[in-house]
Short mmCIF file of N, CA and C in Angstrom, two decimals:
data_model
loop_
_atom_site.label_atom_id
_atom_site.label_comp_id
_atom_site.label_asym_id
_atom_site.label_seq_id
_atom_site.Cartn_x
_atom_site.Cartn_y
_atom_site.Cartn_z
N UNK A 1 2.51 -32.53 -44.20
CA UNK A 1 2.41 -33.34 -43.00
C UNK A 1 2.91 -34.75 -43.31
N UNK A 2 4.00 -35.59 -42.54
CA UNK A 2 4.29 -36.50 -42.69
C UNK A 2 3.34 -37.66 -42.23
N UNK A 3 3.08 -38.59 -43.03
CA UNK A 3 2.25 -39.75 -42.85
C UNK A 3 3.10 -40.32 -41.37
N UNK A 4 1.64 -40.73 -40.50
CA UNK A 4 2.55 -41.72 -39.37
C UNK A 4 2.48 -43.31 -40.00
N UNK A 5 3.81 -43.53 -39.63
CA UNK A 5 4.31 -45.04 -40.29
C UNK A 5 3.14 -46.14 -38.87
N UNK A 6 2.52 -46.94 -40.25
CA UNK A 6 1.78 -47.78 -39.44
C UNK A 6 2.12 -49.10 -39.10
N UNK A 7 1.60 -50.50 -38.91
CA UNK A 7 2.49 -52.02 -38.65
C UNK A 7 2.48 -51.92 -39.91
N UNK A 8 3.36 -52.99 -40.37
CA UNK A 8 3.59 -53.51 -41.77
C UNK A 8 4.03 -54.80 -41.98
N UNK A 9 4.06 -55.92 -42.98
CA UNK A 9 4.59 -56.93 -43.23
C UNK A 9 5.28 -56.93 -44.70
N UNK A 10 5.92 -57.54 -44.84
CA UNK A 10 6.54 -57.44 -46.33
C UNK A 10 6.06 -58.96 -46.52
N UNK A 11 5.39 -58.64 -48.12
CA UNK A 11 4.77 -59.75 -49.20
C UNK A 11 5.97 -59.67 -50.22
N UNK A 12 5.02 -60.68 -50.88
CA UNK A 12 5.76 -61.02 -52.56
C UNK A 12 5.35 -62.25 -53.15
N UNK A 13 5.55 -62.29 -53.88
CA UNK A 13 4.91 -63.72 -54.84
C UNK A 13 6.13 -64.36 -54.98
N UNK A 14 5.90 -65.82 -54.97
CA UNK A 14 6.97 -66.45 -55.05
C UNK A 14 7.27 -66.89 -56.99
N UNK A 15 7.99 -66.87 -57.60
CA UNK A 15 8.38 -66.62 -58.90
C UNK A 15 7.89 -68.57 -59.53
N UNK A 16 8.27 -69.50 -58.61
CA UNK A 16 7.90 -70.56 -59.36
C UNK A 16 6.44 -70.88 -59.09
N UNK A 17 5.69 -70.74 -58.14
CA UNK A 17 4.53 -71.01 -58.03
C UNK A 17 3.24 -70.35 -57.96
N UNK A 18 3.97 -69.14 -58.01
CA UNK A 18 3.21 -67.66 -58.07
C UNK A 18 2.24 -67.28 -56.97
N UNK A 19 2.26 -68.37 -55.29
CA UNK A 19 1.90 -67.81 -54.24
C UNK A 19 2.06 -66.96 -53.01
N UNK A 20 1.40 -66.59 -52.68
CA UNK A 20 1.69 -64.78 -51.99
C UNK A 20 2.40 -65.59 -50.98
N UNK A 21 4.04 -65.06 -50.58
CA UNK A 21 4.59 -65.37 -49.20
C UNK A 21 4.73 -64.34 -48.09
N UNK A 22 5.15 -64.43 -47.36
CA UNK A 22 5.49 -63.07 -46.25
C UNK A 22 6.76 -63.38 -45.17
N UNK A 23 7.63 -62.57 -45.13
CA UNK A 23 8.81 -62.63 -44.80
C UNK A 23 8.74 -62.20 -43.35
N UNK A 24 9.14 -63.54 -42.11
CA UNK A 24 9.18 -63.85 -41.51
C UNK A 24 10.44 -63.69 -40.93
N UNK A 25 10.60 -63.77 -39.18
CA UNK A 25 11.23 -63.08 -38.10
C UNK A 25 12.57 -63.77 -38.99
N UNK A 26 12.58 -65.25 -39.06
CA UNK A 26 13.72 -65.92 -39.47
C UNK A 26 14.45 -65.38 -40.91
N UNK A 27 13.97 -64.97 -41.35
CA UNK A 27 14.03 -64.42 -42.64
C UNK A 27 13.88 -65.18 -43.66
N UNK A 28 12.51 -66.33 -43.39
CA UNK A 28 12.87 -67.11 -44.35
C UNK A 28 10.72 -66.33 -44.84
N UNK A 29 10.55 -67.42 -46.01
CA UNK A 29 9.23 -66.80 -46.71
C UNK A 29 8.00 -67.53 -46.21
N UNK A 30 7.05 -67.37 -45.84
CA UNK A 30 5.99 -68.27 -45.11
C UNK A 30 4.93 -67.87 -46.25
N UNK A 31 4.27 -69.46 -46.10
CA UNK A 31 2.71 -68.79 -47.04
C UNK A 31 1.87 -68.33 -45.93
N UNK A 32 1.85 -68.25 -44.92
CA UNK A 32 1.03 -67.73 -43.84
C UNK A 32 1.65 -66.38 -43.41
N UNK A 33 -0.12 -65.77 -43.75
CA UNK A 33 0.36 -64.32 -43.41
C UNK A 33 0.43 -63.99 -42.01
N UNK A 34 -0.12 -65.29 -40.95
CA UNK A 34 0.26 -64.96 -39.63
C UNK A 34 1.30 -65.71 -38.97
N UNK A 35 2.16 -65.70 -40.22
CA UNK A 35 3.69 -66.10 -40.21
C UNK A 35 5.07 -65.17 -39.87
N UNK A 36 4.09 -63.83 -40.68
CA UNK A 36 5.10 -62.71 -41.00
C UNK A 36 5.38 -61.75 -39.67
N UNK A 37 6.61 -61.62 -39.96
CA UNK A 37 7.31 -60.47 -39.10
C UNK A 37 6.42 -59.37 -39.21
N UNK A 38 5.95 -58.80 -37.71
CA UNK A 38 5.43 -57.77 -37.84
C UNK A 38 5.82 -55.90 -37.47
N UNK A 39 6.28 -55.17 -38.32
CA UNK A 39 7.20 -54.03 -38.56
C UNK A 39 6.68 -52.90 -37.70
N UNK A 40 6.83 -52.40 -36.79
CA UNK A 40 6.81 -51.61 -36.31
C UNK A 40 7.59 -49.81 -36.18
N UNK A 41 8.50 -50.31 -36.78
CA UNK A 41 9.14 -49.38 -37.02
C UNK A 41 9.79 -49.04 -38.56
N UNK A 42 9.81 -48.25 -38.62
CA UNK A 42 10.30 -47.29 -40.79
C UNK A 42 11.31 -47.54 -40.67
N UNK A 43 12.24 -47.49 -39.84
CA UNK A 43 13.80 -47.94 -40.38
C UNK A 43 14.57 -49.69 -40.63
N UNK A 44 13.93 -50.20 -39.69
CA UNK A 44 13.80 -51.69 -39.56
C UNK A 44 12.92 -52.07 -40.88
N UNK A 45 12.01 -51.86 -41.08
CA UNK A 45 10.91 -52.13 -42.13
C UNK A 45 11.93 -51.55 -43.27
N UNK A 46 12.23 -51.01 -43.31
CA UNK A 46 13.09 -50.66 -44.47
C UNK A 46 14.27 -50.95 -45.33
N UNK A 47 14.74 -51.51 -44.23
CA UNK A 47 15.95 -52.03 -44.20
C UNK A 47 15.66 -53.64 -44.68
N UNK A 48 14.82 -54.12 -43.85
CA UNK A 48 14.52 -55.52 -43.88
C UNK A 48 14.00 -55.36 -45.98
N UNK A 49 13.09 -54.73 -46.11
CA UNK A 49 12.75 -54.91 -47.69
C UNK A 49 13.66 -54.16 -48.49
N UNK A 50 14.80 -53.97 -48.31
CA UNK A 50 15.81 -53.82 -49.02
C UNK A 50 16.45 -55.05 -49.39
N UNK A 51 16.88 -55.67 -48.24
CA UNK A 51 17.25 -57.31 -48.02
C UNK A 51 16.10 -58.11 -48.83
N UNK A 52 15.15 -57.79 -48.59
CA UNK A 52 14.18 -58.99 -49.23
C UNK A 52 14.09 -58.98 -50.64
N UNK A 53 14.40 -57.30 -51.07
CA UNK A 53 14.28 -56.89 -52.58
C UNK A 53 15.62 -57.59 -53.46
N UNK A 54 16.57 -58.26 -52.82
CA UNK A 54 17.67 -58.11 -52.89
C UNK A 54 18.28 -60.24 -53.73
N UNK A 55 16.75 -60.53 -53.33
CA UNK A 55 16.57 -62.27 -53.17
C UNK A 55 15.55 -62.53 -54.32
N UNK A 56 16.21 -61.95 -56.02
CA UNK A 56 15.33 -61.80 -56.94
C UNK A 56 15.32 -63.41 -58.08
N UNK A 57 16.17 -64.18 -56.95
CA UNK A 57 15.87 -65.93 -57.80
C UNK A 57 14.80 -66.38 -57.05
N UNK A 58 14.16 -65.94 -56.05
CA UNK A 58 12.61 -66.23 -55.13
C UNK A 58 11.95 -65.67 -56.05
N UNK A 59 12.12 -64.23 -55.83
CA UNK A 59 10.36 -63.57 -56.16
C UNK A 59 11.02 -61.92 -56.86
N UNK A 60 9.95 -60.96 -56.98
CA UNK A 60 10.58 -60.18 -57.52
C UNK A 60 9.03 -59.00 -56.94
N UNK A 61 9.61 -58.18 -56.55
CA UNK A 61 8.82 -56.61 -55.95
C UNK A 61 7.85 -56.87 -54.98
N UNK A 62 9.06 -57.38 -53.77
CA UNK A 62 8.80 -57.01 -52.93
C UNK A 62 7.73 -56.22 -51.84
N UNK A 63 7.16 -56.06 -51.18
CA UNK A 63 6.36 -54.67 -51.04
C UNK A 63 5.43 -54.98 -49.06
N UNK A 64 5.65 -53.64 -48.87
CA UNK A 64 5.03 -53.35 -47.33
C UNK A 64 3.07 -53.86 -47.84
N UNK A 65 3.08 -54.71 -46.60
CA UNK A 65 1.30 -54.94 -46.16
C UNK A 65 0.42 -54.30 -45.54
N UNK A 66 -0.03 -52.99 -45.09
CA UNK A 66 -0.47 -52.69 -43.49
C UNK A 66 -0.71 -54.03 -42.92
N UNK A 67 -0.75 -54.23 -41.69
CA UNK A 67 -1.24 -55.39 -41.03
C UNK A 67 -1.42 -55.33 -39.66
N UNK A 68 -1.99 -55.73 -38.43
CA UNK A 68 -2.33 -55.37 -37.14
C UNK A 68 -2.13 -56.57 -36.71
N UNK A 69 -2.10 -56.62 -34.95
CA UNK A 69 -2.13 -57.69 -34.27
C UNK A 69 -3.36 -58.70 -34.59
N UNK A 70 -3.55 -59.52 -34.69
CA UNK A 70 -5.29 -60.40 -34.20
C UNK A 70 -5.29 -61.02 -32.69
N UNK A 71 -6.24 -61.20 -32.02
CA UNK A 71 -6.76 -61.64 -30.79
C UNK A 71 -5.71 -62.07 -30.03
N UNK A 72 -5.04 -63.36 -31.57
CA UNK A 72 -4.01 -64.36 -30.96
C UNK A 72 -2.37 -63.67 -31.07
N UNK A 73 -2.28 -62.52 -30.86
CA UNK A 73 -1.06 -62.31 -31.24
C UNK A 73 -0.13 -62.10 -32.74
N UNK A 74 -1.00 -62.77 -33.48
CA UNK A 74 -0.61 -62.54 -34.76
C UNK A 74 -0.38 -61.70 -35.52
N UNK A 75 0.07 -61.22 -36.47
CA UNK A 75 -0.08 -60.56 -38.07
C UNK A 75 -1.50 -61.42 -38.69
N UNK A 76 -2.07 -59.68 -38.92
CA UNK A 76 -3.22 -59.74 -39.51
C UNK A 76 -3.72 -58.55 -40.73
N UNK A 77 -3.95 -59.03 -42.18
CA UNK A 77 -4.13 -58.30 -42.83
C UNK A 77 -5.12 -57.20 -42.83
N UNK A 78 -4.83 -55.77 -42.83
CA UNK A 78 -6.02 -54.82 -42.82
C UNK A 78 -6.72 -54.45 -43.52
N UNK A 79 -5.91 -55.12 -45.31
CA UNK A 79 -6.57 -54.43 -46.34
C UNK A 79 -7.27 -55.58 -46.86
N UNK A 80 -8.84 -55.11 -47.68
CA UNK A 80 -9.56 -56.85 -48.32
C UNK A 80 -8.43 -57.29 -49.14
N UNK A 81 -7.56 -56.37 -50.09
CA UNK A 81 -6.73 -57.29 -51.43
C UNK A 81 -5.60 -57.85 -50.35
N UNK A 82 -4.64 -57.65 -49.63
CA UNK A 82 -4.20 -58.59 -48.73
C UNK A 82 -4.55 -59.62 -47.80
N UNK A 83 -6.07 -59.32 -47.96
CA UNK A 83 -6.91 -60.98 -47.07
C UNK A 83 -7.17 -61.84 -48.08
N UNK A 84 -7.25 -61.51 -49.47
CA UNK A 84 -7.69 -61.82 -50.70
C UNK A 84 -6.23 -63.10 -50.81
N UNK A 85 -5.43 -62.14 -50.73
CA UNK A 85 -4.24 -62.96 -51.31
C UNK A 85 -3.92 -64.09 -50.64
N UNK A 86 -3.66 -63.73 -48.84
CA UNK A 86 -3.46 -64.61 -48.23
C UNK A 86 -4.46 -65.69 -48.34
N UNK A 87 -5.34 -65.97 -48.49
CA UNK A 87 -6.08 -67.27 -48.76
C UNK A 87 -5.60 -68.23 -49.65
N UNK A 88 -5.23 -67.35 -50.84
CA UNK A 88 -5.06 -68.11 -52.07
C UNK A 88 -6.06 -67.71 -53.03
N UNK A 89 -5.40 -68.59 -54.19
CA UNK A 89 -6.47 -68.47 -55.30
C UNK A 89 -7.44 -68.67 -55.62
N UNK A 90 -8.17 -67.74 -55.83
CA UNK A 90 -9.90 -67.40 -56.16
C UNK A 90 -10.86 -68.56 -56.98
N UNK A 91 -9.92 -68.61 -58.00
CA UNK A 91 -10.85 -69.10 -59.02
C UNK A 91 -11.39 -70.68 -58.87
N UNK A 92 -10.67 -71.12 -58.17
CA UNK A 92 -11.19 -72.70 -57.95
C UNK A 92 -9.96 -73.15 -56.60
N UNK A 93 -10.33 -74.47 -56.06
CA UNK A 93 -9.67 -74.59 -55.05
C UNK A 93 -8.24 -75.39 -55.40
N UNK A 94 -7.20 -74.97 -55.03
CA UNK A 94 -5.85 -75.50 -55.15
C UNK A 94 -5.35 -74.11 -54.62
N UNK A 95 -3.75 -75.01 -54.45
CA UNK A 95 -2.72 -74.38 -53.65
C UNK A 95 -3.14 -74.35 -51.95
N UNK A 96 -3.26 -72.77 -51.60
CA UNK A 96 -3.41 -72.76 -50.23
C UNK A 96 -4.61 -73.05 -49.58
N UNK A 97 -5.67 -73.47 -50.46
CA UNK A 97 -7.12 -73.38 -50.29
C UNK A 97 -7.42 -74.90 -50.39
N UNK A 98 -6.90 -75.28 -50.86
CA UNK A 98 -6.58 -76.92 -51.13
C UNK A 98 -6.41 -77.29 -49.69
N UNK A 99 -5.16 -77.14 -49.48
CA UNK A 99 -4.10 -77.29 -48.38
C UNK A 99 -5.21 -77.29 -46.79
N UNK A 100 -6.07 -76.26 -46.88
CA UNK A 100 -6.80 -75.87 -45.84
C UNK A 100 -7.94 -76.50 -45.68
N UNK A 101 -8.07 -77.04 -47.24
CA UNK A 101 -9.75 -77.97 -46.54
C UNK A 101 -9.33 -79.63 -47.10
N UNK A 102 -8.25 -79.88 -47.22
CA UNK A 102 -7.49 -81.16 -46.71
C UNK A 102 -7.94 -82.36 -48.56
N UNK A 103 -7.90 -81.18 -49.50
CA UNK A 103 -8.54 -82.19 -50.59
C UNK A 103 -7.40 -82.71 -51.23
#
């Protein structure tokens, strides 16, 4: 039985700073995951992370998110390790976590 293809976003880590981005309508990399293009379809989604796999002085392996609408229209992560990421880093506050509570 073939899996039904669900939404998706394409991630990746960015290679100099090592924070999770997501590849957006423009095709450029957002640190906001309710930035990202949201995939609806396996051939488009496919195509698009071929292209993205393809931009290895950014980042390197690429990879599909599940992700759903939120309230506001957005891309929204479904899985905890993709809500994990999009925040930022865990261990103490800097980078995107920084950024968000204005230190």
């Amino acid at each position: 039985m073939v899996k039904k293809f669900t939404a998706k976003v394409i991630t990746t880590n960015r290679l100099l700073e090592g924070d999770a981005v997501y590849l957006t309508r423009d095709g450029i990399w957002s640190p906001e995951f309710g930035d990202a293009e949201l995939f609806t379809d396996p051939a488009g989604a496919s195509l698009a992370l071929e292209t993205a796999n393809r931009q290895t002085l950014l980042h390197v392996g690429a990879y599909f998110a599940d992700a759903e609408t939120d309230p506001s229209g957005r891309p929204s992560p479904t899985h905890y390790r993709e809500r994990l990421r999009s925040m930022g880093p865990s261990n103490y506050c800097h980078g995107k976590q920084a950024e968000r509570a204005n230190v």
